[in-house]
């Protein structure tokens, strides 16, 4: 099993439990992998959030209807991605607590 899929499996297993002492059940390798996954997801969230802000700025000044429509679609996609990332981050943070 690859490290990423192993981390995803840990997240899936632990998120169904989510007791406050769930991190006590992690070995140091699992904890480290989850922390790395958390850091990676947080970095991606930060980049996508920055992109969303730029899309919103572009929307505010754009006058071309076709371009504006495209920007609105991009904004919608980025918002969905941010929400998904935020959910994953929350799950991992709960496991690590």
One Martini backbone bead per residue (centre of mass of N, CA, C, O) as a GRO file, in nm:
protein
   97
    1UNK     BB    1   0.097   0.035   0.023
    2UNK     BB    2   0.078   0.352  -0.007
    3UNK     BB    3   0.119   0.626   0.184
    4UNK     BB    4  -0.136   0.775   0.093
    5UNK     BB    5  -0.338   0.539   0.120
    6UNK     BB    6  -0.273   0.489   0.414
    7UNK     BB    7  -0.368   0.763   0.516
    8UNK     BB    8  -0.655   0.742   0.408
    9UNK     BB    9  -0.725   0.494   0.577
   10UNK     BB   10  -0.685   0.622   0.848
   11UNK     BB   11  -0.894   0.842   0.812
   12UNK     BB   12  -1.135   0.656   0.765
   13UNK     BB   13  -1.114   0.495   1.027
   14UNK     BB   14  -1.100   0.739   1.232
   15UNK     BB   15  -1.354   0.910   1.141
   16UNK     BB   16  -1.559   0.696   1.246
   17UNK     BB   17  -1.476   0.735   1.542
   18UNK     BB   18  -1.376   1.013   1.686
   19UNK     BB   19  -1.232   1.022   1.941
   20UNK     BB   20  -1.045   1.208   2.159
   21UNK     BB   21  -0.826   0.946   2.169
   22UNK     BB   22  -0.728   0.872   1.872
   23UNK     BB   23  -0.418   0.948   1.885
   24UNK     BB   24  -0.340   0.708   2.077
   25UNK     BB   25  -0.372   0.490   1.827
   26UNK     BB   26  -0.117   0.607   1.709
   27UNK     BB   27   0.157   0.585   1.554
   28UNK     BB   28   0.430   0.761   1.463
   29UNK     BB   29   0.397   0.713   1.157
   30UNK     BB   30   0.103   0.796   1.132
   31UNK     BB   31   0.132   1.077   1.251
   32UNK     BB   32   0.337   1.179   1.040
   33UNK     BB   33   0.161   1.131   0.789
   34UNK     BB   34  -0.073   1.313   0.877
   35UNK     BB   35   0.094   1.572   0.904
   36UNK     BB   36   0.185   1.581   0.609
   37UNK     BB   37  -0.097   1.587   0.490
   38UNK     BB   38  -0.183   1.845   0.631
   39UNK     BB   39   0.035   2.030   0.509
   40UNK     BB   40  -0.041   1.981   0.212
   41UNK     BB   41  -0.340   2.070   0.231
   42UNK     BB   42  -0.283   2.355   0.340
   43UNK     BB   43  -0.121   2.454   0.097
   44UNK     BB   44  -0.348   2.411  -0.108
   45UNK     BB   45  -0.555   2.595   0.027
   46UNK     BB   46  -0.391   2.855   0.008
   47UNK     BB   47  -0.368   2.863  -0.303
   48UNK     BB   48  -0.675   2.853  -0.366
   49UNK     BB   49  -0.747   3.108  -0.208
   50UNK     BB   50  -0.576   3.299  -0.374
   51UNK     BB   51  -0.713   3.237  -0.643
   52UNK     BB   52  -0.997   3.326  -0.558
   53UNK     BB   53  -0.927   3.622  -0.506
   54UNK     BB   54  -0.838   3.678  -0.801
   55UNK     BB   55  -1.104   3.609  -0.933
   56UNK     BB   56  -1.271   3.823  -0.782
   57UNK     BB   57  -1.112   4.063  -0.888
   58UNK     BB   58  -1.167   4.008  -1.189
   59UNK     BB   59  -1.477   4.022  -1.170
   60UNK     BB   60  -1.496   4.325  -1.077
   61UNK     BB   61  -1.353   4.431  -1.373
   62UNK     BB   62  -1.513   4.277  -1.567
   63UNK     BB   63  -1.699   4.313  -1.895
   64UNK     BB   64  -1.695   4.047  -2.025
   65UNK     BB   65  -1.928   3.807  -2.038
   66UNK     BB   66  -1.763   3.550  -2.106
   67UNK     BB   67  -1.543   3.591  -1.894
   68UNK     BB   68  -1.726   3.615  -1.651
   69UNK     BB   69  -1.842   3.332  -1.670
   70UNK     BB   70  -1.573   3.183  -1.641
   71UNK     BB   71  -1.505   3.301  -1.362
   72UNK     BB   72  -1.754   3.187  -1.216
   73UNK     BB   73  -1.680   2.893  -1.262
   74UNK     BB   74  -1.408   2.903  -1.118
   75UNK     BB   75  -1.516   2.992  -0.847
   76UNK     BB   76  -1.694   2.749  -0.797
   77UNK     BB   77  -1.468   2.534  -0.809
   78UNK     BB   78  -1.291   2.652  -0.581
   79UNK     BB   79  -1.503   2.637  -0.356
   80UNK     BB   80  -1.532   2.331  -0.367
   81UNK     BB   81  -1.236   2.262  -0.309
   82UNK     BB   82  -1.217   2.409  -0.036
   83UNK     BB   83  -1.432   2.244   0.107
   84UNK     BB   84  -1.298   1.970   0.075
   85UNK     BB   85  -1.032   2.042   0.216
   86UNK     BB   86  -1.157   2.128   0.486
   87UNK     BB   87  -1.272   1.850   0.554
   88UNK     BB   88  -1.003   1.697   0.554
   89UNK     BB   89  -0.865   1.869   0.768
   90UNK     BB   90  -1.065   1.814   0.996
   91UNK     BB   91  -1.025   1.509   1.013
   92UNK     BB   92  -0.723   1.511   1.078
   93UNK     BB   93  -0.734   1.694   1.327
   94UNK     BB   94  -0.912   1.504   1.495
   95UNK     BB   95  -0.712   1.268   1.499
   96UNK     BB   96  -0.463   1.437   1.626
   97UNK     BB   97  -0.605   1.517   1.909
   0.00000   0.00000   0.00000
